[in-house]
mmCIF file of C-alpha atoms and ligand atoms in Angstrom:
data_model
loop_
_atom_site.group_PDB
_atom_site.id
_atom_site.type_symbol
_atom_site.label_atom_id
_atom_site.label_comp_id
_atom_site.label_asym_id
_atom_site.label_seq_id
_atom_site.Cartn_x
_atom_site.Cartn_y
_atom_site.Cartn_z
ATOM 1 C CA MET A 1 63.862 -5.898 40.003
ATOM 2 C CA SER A 2 65.554 -7.196 43.101
ATOM 3 C CA HIS A 3 64.820 -5.401 46.310
ATOM 4 C CA HIS A 4 66.645 -6.299 49.424
ATOM 5 C CA LYS A 5 68.035 -4.531 52.422
ATOM 6 C CA LEU A 6 71.758 -4.097 52.772
ATOM 7 C CA THR A 7 73.146 -6.470 55.343
ATOM 8 C CA ALA A 8 76.643 -7.580 56.099
ATOM 9 C CA ALA A 9 78.008 -10.420 53.987
ATOM 10 C CA GLU A 10 74.804 -12.260 53.058
ATOM 11 C CA PRO A 11 71.684 -10.447 51.941
ATOM 12 C CA ALA A 12 68.354 -11.608 53.310
ATOM 13 C CA GLY A 13 66.321 -14.164 51.470
ATOM 14 C CA GLY A 14 69.307 -15.912 49.954
ATOM 15 C CA ALA A 15 69.561 -13.376 47.115
ATOM 16 C CA LYS A 16 73.022 -12.928 45.716
ATOM 17 C CA PRO A 17 74.858 -9.772 46.759
ATOM 18 C CA ARG A 18 74.741 -7.302 43.889
ATOM 19 C CA VAL A 19 78.171 -6.039 42.956
ATOM 20 C CA ALA A 20 78.528 -2.968 40.767
ATOM 21 C CA VAL A 21 81.864 -3.116 38.983
ATOM 22 C CA LEU A 22 82.973 0.426 38.162
ATOM 23 C CA PHE A 23 85.645 0.921 35.520
ATOM 24 C CA GLY A 24 87.070 3.251 32.885
ATOM 25 C CA GLY A 25 87.094 6.689 34.406
ATOM 26 C CA ARG A 26 88.413 10.146 33.735
ATOM 27 C CA SER A 27 92.106 9.554 34.321
ATOM 28 C CA SER A 28 94.797 8.776 31.776
ATOM 29 C CA GLU A 29 94.625 5.189 33.035
ATOM 30 C CA HIS A 30 91.155 4.741 31.523
ATOM 31 C CA ALA A 31 92.183 1.922 29.191
ATOM 32 C CA VAL A 32 94.149 0.129 31.900
ATOM 33 C CA SER A 33 91.033 0.165 34.054
ATOM 34 C CA CYS A 34 88.982 -1.365 31.208
ATOM 35 C CA VAL A 35 91.515 -4.179 30.905
ATOM 36 C CA THR A 36 91.217 -4.772 34.644
ATOM 37 C CA ALA A 37 87.433 -4.931 34.265
ATOM 38 C CA ALA A 38 87.841 -7.579 31.572
ATOM 39 C CA GLY A 39 89.801 -9.671 34.052
ATOM 40 C CA VAL A 40 87.405 -9.199 36.954
ATOM 41 C CA LEU A 41 84.236 -9.727 34.872
ATOM 42 C CA GLY A 42 85.770 -12.932 33.555
ATOM 43 C CA ALA A 43 86.718 -14.310 36.953
ATOM 44 C CA ILE A 44 84.118 -13.119 39.461
ATOM 45 C CA ASN A 45 81.940 -15.944 40.778
ATOM 46 C CA LYS A 46 78.544 -15.338 39.195
ATOM 47 C CA ASP A 47 76.941 -18.176 41.147
ATOM 48 C CA LYS A 48 77.650 -16.147 44.242
ATOM 49 C CA TYR A 49 77.337 -12.537 43.050
ATOM 50 C CA GLU A 50 75.096 -10.660 40.695
ATOM 51 C CA VAL A 51 77.361 -8.396 38.684
ATOM 52 C CA ILE A 52 76.428 -5.031 37.211
ATOM 53 C CA PRO A 53 79.195 -3.584 35.027
ATOM 54 C CA ILE A 54 79.225 0.203 34.955
ATOM 55 C CA GLY A 55 81.620 2.064 32.715
ATOM 56 C CA ILE A 56 82.736 5.618 33.342
ATOM 57 C CA ALA A 57 83.472 7.474 30.125
ATOM 58 C CA LYS A 58 86.424 9.854 29.879
ATOM 59 C CA THR A 59 83.875 12.662 30.237
ATOM 60 C CA GLY A 60 82.955 11.289 33.661
ATOM 61 C CA GLN A 61 79.560 10.014 32.550
ATOM 62 C CA TRP A 62 78.466 6.668 33.974
ATOM 63 C CA VAL A 63 76.896 4.177 31.561
ATOM 64 C CA LEU A 64 75.624 0.636 31.802
ATOM 65 C CA ALA A 65 78.361 -1.449 30.236
ATOM 66 C CA ALA A 66 78.468 -4.829 28.568
ATOM 67 C CA ASP A 67 79.481 -7.809 30.662
ATOM 68 C CA ASP A 68 81.850 -8.670 27.855
ATOM 69 C CA THR A 69 85.410 -9.671 28.594
ATOM 70 C CA ALA A 70 86.463 -9.384 24.955
ATOM 71 C CA GLN A 71 85.210 -5.823 24.572
ATOM 72 C CA TRP A 72 87.302 -4.566 27.475
ATOM 73 C CA SER A 73 90.474 -6.515 26.740
ATOM 74 C CA LEU A 74 93.572 -5.220 25.033
ATOM 75 C CA SER A 75 93.458 -6.426 21.465
ATOM 76 C CA GLY A 76 96.290 -5.558 19.135
ATOM 77 C CA THR A 77 97.008 -1.847 19.213
ATOM 78 C CA SER A 78 93.529 -0.530 19.980
ATOM 79 C CA LEU A 79 92.817 0.505 23.549
ATOM 80 C CA PRO A 80 89.415 -0.294 25.066
ATOM 81 C CA GLU A 81 87.288 2.735 25.901
ATOM 82 C CA VAL A 82 83.940 3.401 27.540
ATOM 83 C CA VAL A 83 81.960 5.718 25.262
ATOM 84 C CA PRO A 84 79.304 8.067 26.635
ATOM 85 C CA SER A 85 75.716 7.414 25.615
ATOM 86 C CA GLN A 86 72.328 9.093 26.032
ATOM 87 C CA GLN A 87 71.721 7.026 29.151
ATOM 88 C CA THR A 88 73.342 7.998 32.424
ATOM 89 C CA VAL A 89 73.639 5.859 35.516
ATOM 90 C CA THR A 90 73.685 7.396 38.983
ATOM 91 C CA LEU A 91 73.745 6.044 42.476
ATOM 92 C CA ALA A 92 71.267 7.338 45.031
ATOM 93 C CA GLN A 93 69.843 6.474 48.403
ATOM 94 C CA ILE A 94 66.162 5.781 47.930
ATOM 95 C CA GLY A 95 63.977 4.362 50.658
ATOM 96 C CA GLY A 96 67.008 3.384 52.709
ATOM 97 C CA GLU A 97 68.542 1.390 49.848
ATOM 98 C CA HIS A 98 71.396 2.156 47.533
ATOM 99 C CA GLN A 99 69.785 2.259 44.163
ATOM 100 C CA LEU A 100 71.217 2.520 40.709
ATOM 101 C CA ILE A 101 69.128 4.860 38.615
ATOM 102 C CA VAL A 102 69.209 5.080 34.837
ATOM 103 C CA ALA A 103 68.253 8.403 33.346
ATOM 104 C CA ALA A 104 67.949 9.542 29.736
ATOM 105 C CA PRO A 105 66.737 12.813 28.230
ATOM 106 C CA ASN A 106 62.923 13.110 28.187
ATOM 107 C CA GLU A 107 62.438 9.826 30.012
ATOM 108 C CA VAL A 108 61.289 9.015 33.501
ATOM 109 C CA PRO A 109 64.339 7.786 35.442
ATOM 110 C CA GLN A 110 64.267 4.069 36.144
ATOM 111 C CA GLU A 111 65.496 2.138 39.147
ATOM 112 C CA LEU A 112 67.948 -0.624 38.348
ATOM 113 C CA GLY A 113 67.718 -2.071 41.804
ATOM 114 C CA ALA A 114 69.734 -1.986 44.966
ATOM 115 C CA VAL A 115 73.484 -2.397 45.071
ATOM 116 C CA ASP A 116 75.188 -4.120 47.972
ATOM 117 C CA VAL A 117 78.736 -3.214 47.161
ATOM 118 C CA VAL A 118 80.727 -1.295 44.573
ATOM 119 C CA PHE A 119 84.041 -2.595 43.272
ATOM 120 C CA PRO A 120 85.833 0.484 41.932
ATOM 121 C CA LEU A 121 88.397 -0.808 39.442
ATOM 122 C CA LEU A 122 89.619 2.680 38.804
ATOM 123 C CA HIS A 123 93.159 3.916 38.685
ATOM 124 C CA GLY A 124 94.468 7.434 39.045
ATOM 125 C CA PRO A 125 92.677 10.738 39.662
ATOM 126 C CA PHE A 126 88.865 10.566 40.096
ATOM 127 C CA GLY A 127 89.092 6.884 40.947
ATOM 128 C CA GLU A 128 91.989 5.941 43.143
ATOM 129 C CA ASP A 129 92.267 9.321 44.823
ATOM 130 C CA GLY A 130 89.351 9.394 47.242
ATOM 131 C CA THR A 131 86.837 11.195 45.042
ATOM 132 C CA ILE A 132 84.812 8.135 44.029
ATOM 133 C CA GLN A 133 85.219 6.886 47.573
ATOM 134 C CA GLY A 134 83.694 10.156 48.814
ATOM 135 C CA LEU A 135 80.778 9.762 46.447
ATOM 136 C CA LEU A 136 80.177 6.244 47.696
ATOM 137 C CA GLU A 137 80.365 7.439 51.297
ATOM 138 C CA LEU A 138 77.802 10.144 50.568
ATOM 139 C CA SER A 139 75.409 7.616 49.100
ATOM 140 C CA ASP A 140 76.229 5.275 52.003
ATOM 141 C CA THR A 141 77.263 2.449 49.683
ATOM 142 C CA ARG A 142 79.856 -0.109 50.728
ATOM 143 C CA TYR A 143 82.873 -0.455 48.454
ATOM 144 C CA VAL A 144 86.036 -2.448 47.948
ATOM 145 C CA GLY A 145 89.335 -0.912 48.968
ATOM 146 C CA ALA A 146 90.695 2.111 50.736
ATOM 147 C CA GLY A 147 88.564 4.967 52.033
ATOM 148 C CA VAL A 148 88.739 8.676 51.243
ATOM 149 C CA LEU A 149 91.854 9.692 53.161
ATOM 150 C CA ALA A 150 93.965 6.626 52.423
ATOM 151 C CA SER A 151 93.078 6.822 48.756
ATOM 152 C CA ALA A 152 93.985 10.501 48.586
ATOM 153 C CA VAL A 153 97.269 10.026 50.436
ATOM 154 C CA GLY A 154 98.155 7.032 48.273
ATOM 155 C CA MET A 155 97.500 9.055 45.137
ATOM 156 C CA ASP A 156 99.769 11.941 46.048
ATOM 157 C CA LYS A 157 103.443 11.021 45.799
ATOM 158 C CA HIS A 158 104.315 13.966 48.056
ATOM 159 C CA TYR A 159 101.937 13.381 50.975
ATOM 160 C CA MET A 160 102.552 9.657 50.710
ATOM 161 C CA LYS A 161 106.226 10.275 51.475
ATOM 162 C CA VAL A 162 105.412 12.650 54.322
ATOM 163 C CA VAL A 163 103.244 9.971 55.933
ATOM 164 C CA PHE A 164 105.738 7.165 55.292
ATOM 165 C CA ALA A 165 108.607 9.162 56.757
ATOM 166 C CA ALA A 166 106.530 9.985 59.840
ATOM 167 C CA ALA A 167 105.873 6.263 60.275
ATOM 168 C CA GLY A 168 109.599 5.552 60.203
ATOM 169 C CA LEU A 169 109.732 4.085 56.698
ATOM 170 C CA GLN A 170 112.737 4.981 54.606
ATOM 171 C CA VAL A 171 111.948 7.269 51.666
ATOM 172 C CA GLY A 172 114.507 8.466 49.116
ATOM 173 C CA PRO A 173 115.628 12.101 48.761
ATOM 174 C CA TYR A 174 113.058 14.220 46.933
ATOM 175 C CA ILE A 175 111.543 17.649 46.571
ATOM 176 C CA ALA A 176 107.923 18.586 45.953
ATOM 177 C CA VAL A 177 107.326 21.418 43.484
ATOM 178 C CA THR A 178 104.064 23.349 43.392
ATOM 179 C CA ASP A 179 102.774 25.323 40.439
ATOM 180 C CA ARG A 180 103.409 28.534 42.357
ATOM 181 C CA GLN A 181 107.041 27.649 43.043
ATOM 182 C CA TRP A 182 107.697 26.783 39.404
ATOM 183 C CA GLN A 183 105.989 29.925 38.129
ATOM 184 C CA ASN A 184 107.577 32.299 40.617
ATOM 185 C CA ASP A 185 111.040 30.868 41.088
ATOM 186 C CA ALA A 186 112.020 28.218 38.568
ATOM 187 C CA GLU A 187 115.682 28.987 39.226
ATOM 188 C CA SER A 188 115.435 27.924 42.858
ATOM 189 C CA VAL A 189 113.701 24.701 41.781
ATOM 190 C CA ARG A 190 116.601 23.994 39.385
ATOM 191 C CA LYS A 191 119.081 24.642 42.200
ATOM 192 C CA GLN A 192 117.294 22.273 44.558
ATOM 193 C CA VAL A 193 117.225 19.591 41.887
ATOM 194 C CA ASP A 194 120.922 20.085 41.249
ATOM 195 C CA ARG A 195 121.504 19.491 44.955
ATOM 196 C CA LEU A 196 119.576 16.194 44.797
ATOM 197 C CA GLY A 197 122.094 15.042 42.186
ATOM 198 C CA PHE A 198 121.436 13.456 38.789
ATOM 199 C CA PRO A 199 119.829 11.370 37.515
ATOM 200 C CA VAL A 200 116.486 12.477 38.903
ATOM 201 C CA PHE A 201 112.973 11.235 38.224
ATOM 202 C CA VAL A 202 110.492 14.001 37.492
ATOM 203 C CA LYS A 203 106.931 12.949 38.249
ATOM 204 C CA PRO A 204 103.456 14.405 38.336
ATOM 205 C CA ALA A 205 102.498 14.168 42.025
ATOM 206 C CA ARG A 206 99.167 12.562 41.198
ATOM 207 C CA ALA A 207 99.225 10.332 38.153
ATOM 208 C CA GLY A 208 100.027 6.670 37.665
ATOM 209 C CA SER A 209 101.112 3.992 35.219
ATOM 210 C CA SER A 210 104.339 5.994 34.790
ATOM 211 C CA MET A 211 102.402 8.676 32.902
ATOM 212 C CA GLY A 212 104.342 11.916 32.622
ATOM 213 C CA ILE A 213 107.429 10.514 34.359
ATOM 214 C CA SER A 214 110.891 11.171 32.926
ATOM 215 C CA LYS A 215 114.356 10.218 33.989
ATOM 216 C CA VAL A 216 116.616 13.248 33.645
ATOM 217 C CA ASP A 217 120.387 12.936 33.468
ATOM 218 C CA SER A 218 121.419 16.581 33.658
ATOM 219 C CA LEU A 219 120.085 20.113 34.145
ATOM 220 C CA ASP A 220 119.719 20.398 30.357
ATOM 221 C CA GLY A 221 116.736 18.076 30.239
ATOM 222 C CA LEU A 222 115.075 19.302 33.415
ATOM 223 C CA ASP A 223 112.735 22.030 32.128
ATOM 224 C CA ALA A 224 111.320 19.831 29.368
ATOM 225 C CA ALA A 225 110.714 17.002 31.840
ATOM 226 C CA ILE A 226 109.000 19.408 34.232
ATOM 227 C CA GLU A 227 106.736 20.724 31.482
ATOM 228 C CA GLU A 228 105.894 17.158 30.452
ATOM 229 C CA ALA A 229 104.983 16.186 34.025
ATOM 230 C CA ARG A 230 102.937 19.398 34.403
ATOM 231 C CA ARG A 231 100.677 18.239 31.581
ATOM 232 C CA HIS A 232 99.400 15.623 34.047
ATOM 233 C CA ASP A 233 99.540 17.559 37.289
ATOM 234 C CA LEU A 234 100.769 21.039 38.176
ATOM 235 C CA LYS A 235 102.155 19.622 41.392
ATOM 236 C CA LEU A 236 105.349 17.614 40.937
ATOM 237 C CA VAL A 237 107.684 15.417 42.858
ATOM 238 C CA ILE A 238 111.318 15.249 41.813
ATOM 239 C CA GLU A 239 113.334 12.386 43.253
ATOM 240 C CA ALA A 240 116.961 11.384 43.309
ATOM 241 C CA GLY A 241 117.406 8.275 41.176
ATOM 242 C CA ILE A 242 117.822 5.173 43.309
ATOM 243 C CA VAL A 243 119.919 2.227 42.229
ATOM 244 C CA GLY A 244 118.214 -0.932 43.337
ATOM 245 C CA ARG A 245 116.031 -3.851 42.392
ATOM 246 C CA GLU A 246 112.285 -3.148 42.185
ATOM 247 C CA ILE A 247 110.581 -5.307 44.777
ATOM 248 C CA GLU A 248 106.832 -5.263 45.403
ATOM 249 C CA CYS A 249 104.550 -6.783 47.988
ATOM 250 C CA ALA A 250 100.792 -7.307 47.956
ATOM 251 C CA VAL A 251 98.840 -6.440 51.080
ATOM 252 C CA LEU A 252 95.321 -7.648 51.830
ATOM 253 C CA GLU A 253 93.396 -6.345 54.823
ATOM 254 C CA GLY A 254 92.904 -8.890 57.578
ATOM 255 C CA ARG A 255 89.476 -10.178 58.486
ATOM 256 C CA GLY A 256 87.911 -8.651 61.565
ATOM 257 C CA ALA A 257 90.640 -7.316 63.848
ATOM 258 C CA ASP A 258 93.403 -9.378 62.202
ATOM 259 C CA ALA A 259 96.582 -7.693 60.974
ATOM 260 C CA PRO A 260 97.007 -7.107 57.237
ATOM 261 C CA ARG A 261 98.083 -10.151 55.229
ATOM 262 C CA THR A 262 101.140 -9.865 53.001
ATOM 263 C CA SER A 263 102.116 -11.889 49.956
ATOM 264 C CA MET A 264 105.465 -13.242 48.955
ATOM 265 C CA PRO A 265 107.404 -10.316 47.430
ATOM 266 C CA GLY A 266 107.741 -10.087 43.667
ATOM 267 C CA GLU A 267 110.322 -8.442 41.467
ATOM 268 C CA ILE A 268 110.015 -6.336 38.326
ATOM 269 C CA SER A 269 112.958 -6.565 35.965
ATOM 270 C CA VAL A 270 112.916 -4.168 33.078
ATOM 271 C CA ALA A 271 114.739 -5.169 29.922
ATOM 272 C CA GLY A 272 117.619 -2.714 29.675
ATOM 273 C CA GLY A 273 118.477 -1.011 26.398
ATOM 274 C CA THR A 274 115.039 0.010 25.168
ATOM 275 C CA HIS A 275 113.674 1.017 28.576
ATOM 276 C CA GLU A 276 115.555 3.075 31.082
ATOM 277 C CA PHE A 277 112.928 2.383 33.719
ATOM 278 C CA TYR A 278 109.507 0.775 34.191
ATOM 279 C CA ASP A 279 107.687 3.175 31.876
ATOM 280 C CA PHE A 280 104.195 3.005 30.355
ATOM 281 C CA THR A 281 105.140 0.893 27.348
ATOM 282 C CA ALA A 282 107.128 -1.534 29.482
ATOM 283 C CA LYS A 283 104.084 -1.821 31.754
ATOM 284 C CA TYR A 284 101.316 -2.307 29.229
ATOM 285 C CA VAL A 285 102.368 -2.229 25.600
ATOM 286 C CA GLU A 286 105.400 -4.413 25.030
ATOM 287 C CA ASP A 287 104.865 -7.935 26.225
ATOM 288 C CA ASP A 288 108.490 -8.774 26.943
ATOM 289 C CA ALA A 289 109.848 -5.407 28.109
ATOM 290 C CA ALA A 290 109.387 -6.253 31.761
ATOM 291 C CA ALA A 291 109.471 -9.526 33.623
ATOM 292 C CA LEU A 292 107.479 -10.034 36.796
ATOM 293 C CA SER A 293 108.871 -12.749 38.957
ATOM 294 C CA CYS A 294 107.323 -14.021 42.122
ATOM 295 C CA PRO A 295 108.525 -14.993 44.571
ATOM 296 C CA ALA A 296 111.474 -12.640 44.168
ATOM 297 C CA ASP A 297 114.849 -14.247 44.655
ATOM 298 C CA LEU A 298 115.751 -12.590 47.963
ATOM 299 C CA PRO A 299 117.397 -13.729 51.183
ATOM 300 C CA GLU A 300 114.899 -14.939 53.786
ATOM 301 C CA GLU A 301 115.718 -11.983 56.026
ATOM 302 C CA ALA A 302 114.921 -9.489 53.248
ATOM 303 C CA ILE A 303 111.626 -11.245 52.456
ATOM 304 C CA THR A 304 110.557 -10.879 56.078
ATOM 305 C CA ARG A 305 111.541 -7.216 56.097
ATOM 306 C CA VAL A 306 109.703 -6.464 52.822
ATOM 307 C CA ARG A 307 106.533 -8.012 54.209
ATOM 308 C CA GLU A 308 106.759 -6.161 57.518
ATOM 309 C CA LEU A 309 107.426 -2.850 55.798
ATOM 310 C CA ALA A 310 104.589 -3.400 53.322
ATOM 311 C CA ALA A 311 102.141 -3.992 56.174
ATOM 312 C CA ALA A 312 103.538 -0.931 57.969
ATOM 313 C CA ALA A 313 103.031 1.191 54.833
ATOM 314 C CA PHE A 314 99.451 -0.089 54.508
ATOM 315 C CA ASP A 315 98.755 0.910 58.093
ATOM 316 C CA ALA A 316 100.651 4.211 57.801
ATOM 317 C CA VAL A 317 98.208 5.562 55.205
ATOM 318 C CA GLY A 318 95.257 3.805 56.840
ATOM 319 C CA ALA A 319 94.580 1.637 53.785
ATOM 320 C CA GLU A 320 91.795 -0.930 53.681
ATOM 321 C CA GLY A 321 91.046 -3.814 51.368
ATOM 322 C CA LEU A 322 94.094 -4.013 49.175
ATOM 323 C CA SER A 323 97.319 -2.209 48.343
ATOM 324 C CA ARG A 324 100.529 -2.941 46.528
ATOM 325 C CA VAL A 325 103.627 -1.532 48.160
ATOM 326 C CA ASP A 326 106.717 -0.971 46.002
ATOM 327 C CA PHE A 327 110.308 -0.776 47.186
ATOM 328 C CA PHE A 328 113.820 -0.357 45.882
ATOM 329 C CA TYR A 329 116.173 -2.974 47.296
ATOM 330 C CA THR A 330 119.595 -1.400 47.192
ATOM 331 C CA PRO A 331 122.840 -3.342 46.718
ATOM 332 C CA ASP A 332 123.659 -2.740 50.400
ATOM 333 C CA GLY A 333 120.360 -4.259 51.504
ATOM 334 C CA GLN A 334 118.266 -1.166 52.260
ATOM 335 C CA LEU A 335 114.587 -1.199 51.438
ATOM 336 C CA ILE A 336 113.553 2.255 50.270
ATOM 337 C CA ILE A 337 109.828 2.652 49.807
ATOM 338 C CA ASN A 338 108.818 3.997 46.399
ATOM 339 C CA GLU A 339 105.045 4.038 46.642
ATOM 340 C CA ILE A 340 101.787 2.500 47.730
ATOM 341 C CA ASN A 341 99.011 1.845 45.218
ATOM 342 C CA THR A 342 95.607 1.547 46.835
ATOM 343 C CA MET A 343 94.121 0.258 43.577
ATOM 344 C CA PRO A 344 97.034 -1.566 41.974
ATOM 345 C CA GLY A 345 96.984 -3.092 38.508
ATOM 346 C CA PHE A 346 94.451 -5.852 38.854
ATOM 347 C CA THR A 347 94.302 -7.814 35.612
ATOM 348 C CA PRO A 348 94.982 -11.556 36.092
ATOM 349 C CA LYS A 349 98.501 -10.900 34.790
ATOM 350 C CA SER A 350 99.188 -7.892 37.012
ATOM 351 C CA MET A 351 101.675 -8.056 39.808
ATOM 352 C CA TYR A 352 99.157 -7.820 42.650
ATOM 353 C CA PRO A 353 97.102 -10.916 41.684
ATOM 354 C CA GLN A 354 100.266 -12.706 40.584
ATOM 355 C CA MET A 355 101.869 -12.201 43.985
ATOM 356 C CA TRP A 356 98.762 -13.610 45.680
ATOM 357 C CA ALA A 357 98.645 -16.522 43.267
ATOM 358 C CA ALA A 358 102.248 -17.307 44.152
ATOM 359 C CA SER A 359 101.233 -17.109 47.816
ATOM 360 C CA GLY A 360 98.326 -19.541 47.457
ATOM 361 C CA LEU A 361 95.340 -17.258 46.752
ATOM 362 C CA ASP A 362 94.114 -17.366 43.162
ATOM 363 C CA TYR A 363 92.462 -14.510 41.236
ATOM 364 C CA ALA A 364 88.840 -15.579 41.688
ATOM 365 C CA ASP A 365 89.333 -16.206 45.411
ATOM 366 C CA LEU A 366 91.105 -12.877 45.777
ATOM 367 C CA ILE A 367 88.135 -11.077 44.192
ATOM 368 C CA ASP A 368 85.813 -13.002 46.493
ATOM 369 C CA GLU A 369 87.837 -12.082 49.573
ATOM 370 C CA LEU A 370 87.904 -8.382 48.638
ATOM 371 C CA ILE A 371 84.136 -8.344 48.195
ATOM 372 C CA HIS A 372 83.719 -10.195 51.485
ATOM 373 C CA LEU A 373 85.834 -7.579 53.280
ATOM 374 C CA ALA A 374 83.880 -4.749 51.671
ATOM 375 C CA LEU A 375 80.464 -6.217 52.492
ATOM 376 C CA ASN A 376 81.520 -6.449 56.118
ATOM 377 C CA ARG A 377 82.791 -2.894 56.405
ATOM 378 C CA LYS A 378 80.399 -0.101 57.174
ATOM 379 C CA THR A 379 80.645 3.278 55.506
ATOM 380 C CA GLY A 380 81.426 6.392 57.486
ATOM 381 C CA LEU A 381 84.541 8.185 58.795
ATOM 382 C CA ARG A 382 86.842 6.903 56.108
HETATM 383 N N1 ADP B 401 113.597 7.554 42.494
HETATM 384 C C1 ADP B 401 113.659 6.600 41.551
HETATM 385 N N2 ADP B 401 114.828 5.941 41.303
HETATM 386 C C2 ADP B 401 114.902 4.978 40.350
HETATM 387 N N3 ADP B 401 113.874 4.613 39.565
HETATM 388 C C3 ADP B 401 112.689 5.228 39.753
HETATM 389 C C4 ADP B 401 112.512 6.238 40.753
HETATM 390 N N4 ADP B 401 111.253 6.648 40.715
HETATM 391 C C5 ADP B 401 110.649 5.941 39.752
HETATM 392 N N5 ADP B 401 111.492 5.094 39.147
HETATM 393 C C6 ADP B 401 111.155 4.195 38.028
HETATM 394 O O1 ADP B 401 109.970 4.685 37.404
HETATM 395 C C7 ADP B 401 108.884 3.762 37.557
HETATM 396 C C8 ADP B 401 107.592 4.498 37.766
HETATM 397 O O2 ADP B 401 107.661 5.329 38.902
HETATM 398 P P1 ADP B 401 106.547 5.316 40.019
HETATM 399 O O3 ADP B 401 106.908 6.342 41.024
HETATM 400 O O4 ADP B 401 106.380 3.931 40.506
HETATM 401 O O5 ADP B 401 105.266 5.832 39.229
HETATM 402 P P2 ADP B 401 103.827 5.195 38.999
HETATM 403 O O6 ADP B 401 103.008 5.640 40.153
HETATM 404 O O7 ADP B 401 103.363 5.808 37.725
HETATM 405 O O8 ADP B 401 103.999 3.707 38.932
HETATM 406 C C9 ADP B 401 109.310 2.878 38.706
HETATM 407 O O9 ADP B 401 108.689 1.610 38.641
HETATM 408 C C10 ADP B 401 110.818 2.799 38.492
HETATM 409 O O10 ADP B 401 111.143 1.912 37.406
HETATM 410 MG MG1 MG B 402 104.881 2.490 40.298
#
């Protein structure tokens, strides 16, 4: 069992930093997270880091997982899944170290050793929303990516817009709808939506991977779309449809006091006809439904603006580590911010790593840089 004190960057005695890779999770993006883990487990530099894969089952239970790229990859139509077992893994502060403990019924809990940093490869609620980050803060364990507040703001499509607007970023017209409003006065919600003008996009406020999102062309389809979104979250955001190209930019925290680094922007083009927008199947299921191109074919001036706005969005929510910032680029040249993702898709084929690759930072180096940033950032007040 390795025992070493947590230090910044390099642990004492030349031991490799121990990185716990956390994936799966309770959200509807469980399978997506497993696929991300397959990518990271396959690319992380094992000469430099000791890797401990930990899966979170859909029940929320943590289990020791196989360091097996194939098991967590998408193969054919079956989605990878972490299954609960008798053994449970927890994280605790013991003797000033951040220990992984394995417990099973009727057995004495066992220490798995100290962890230097956690890499939460989790998307959606209970992963990307500040809850895991809070747990890691409480156990005083360093981790990759945004802290509690930034994660929570980045998860909530309503508060995200409030913060962006306050920072002077351009957000599209929208309304937020709470459970109480829908239950008590659905008619006023319908009226407000009618005022936004159709089409609208009805979204769960806190979901991801396009889950529960519908494009609605008239009042007729509104109630059904609202009920569908409410299956994911009782809080909704309803937005006016924006005509524009989907442009994204990858942001990576700067080292030390440096400003955030931004990638070349990329573009998502969704094959028309079968997909009205960048929905779940276009994202993950059908290989050729969406094309990611990077760098996006944009005028120099627009590229500069995208990168500045992406860094401003990162700072507006107080993000750390990494974020992907998504915009609509309208025919008249406006850049309307759609969202920030504090734990963006992170398979080798995902937009975030692709944008860095196109900007000169490959997947393995990107993982290394994120771990470096995390090892050098203390916990507390995040
Ligand atoms: N207001 C909008 N106008 C036009 N298209 C939209 C709008 N909102 C979302 N979309 C489409 O739906 C997709 C998913 O919406 P998004 O808000 O990015 O959700 P998620 O967080 O699940 O990725 C977008 O990539 C885009 O194709
Ligand atoms: Mg999106």
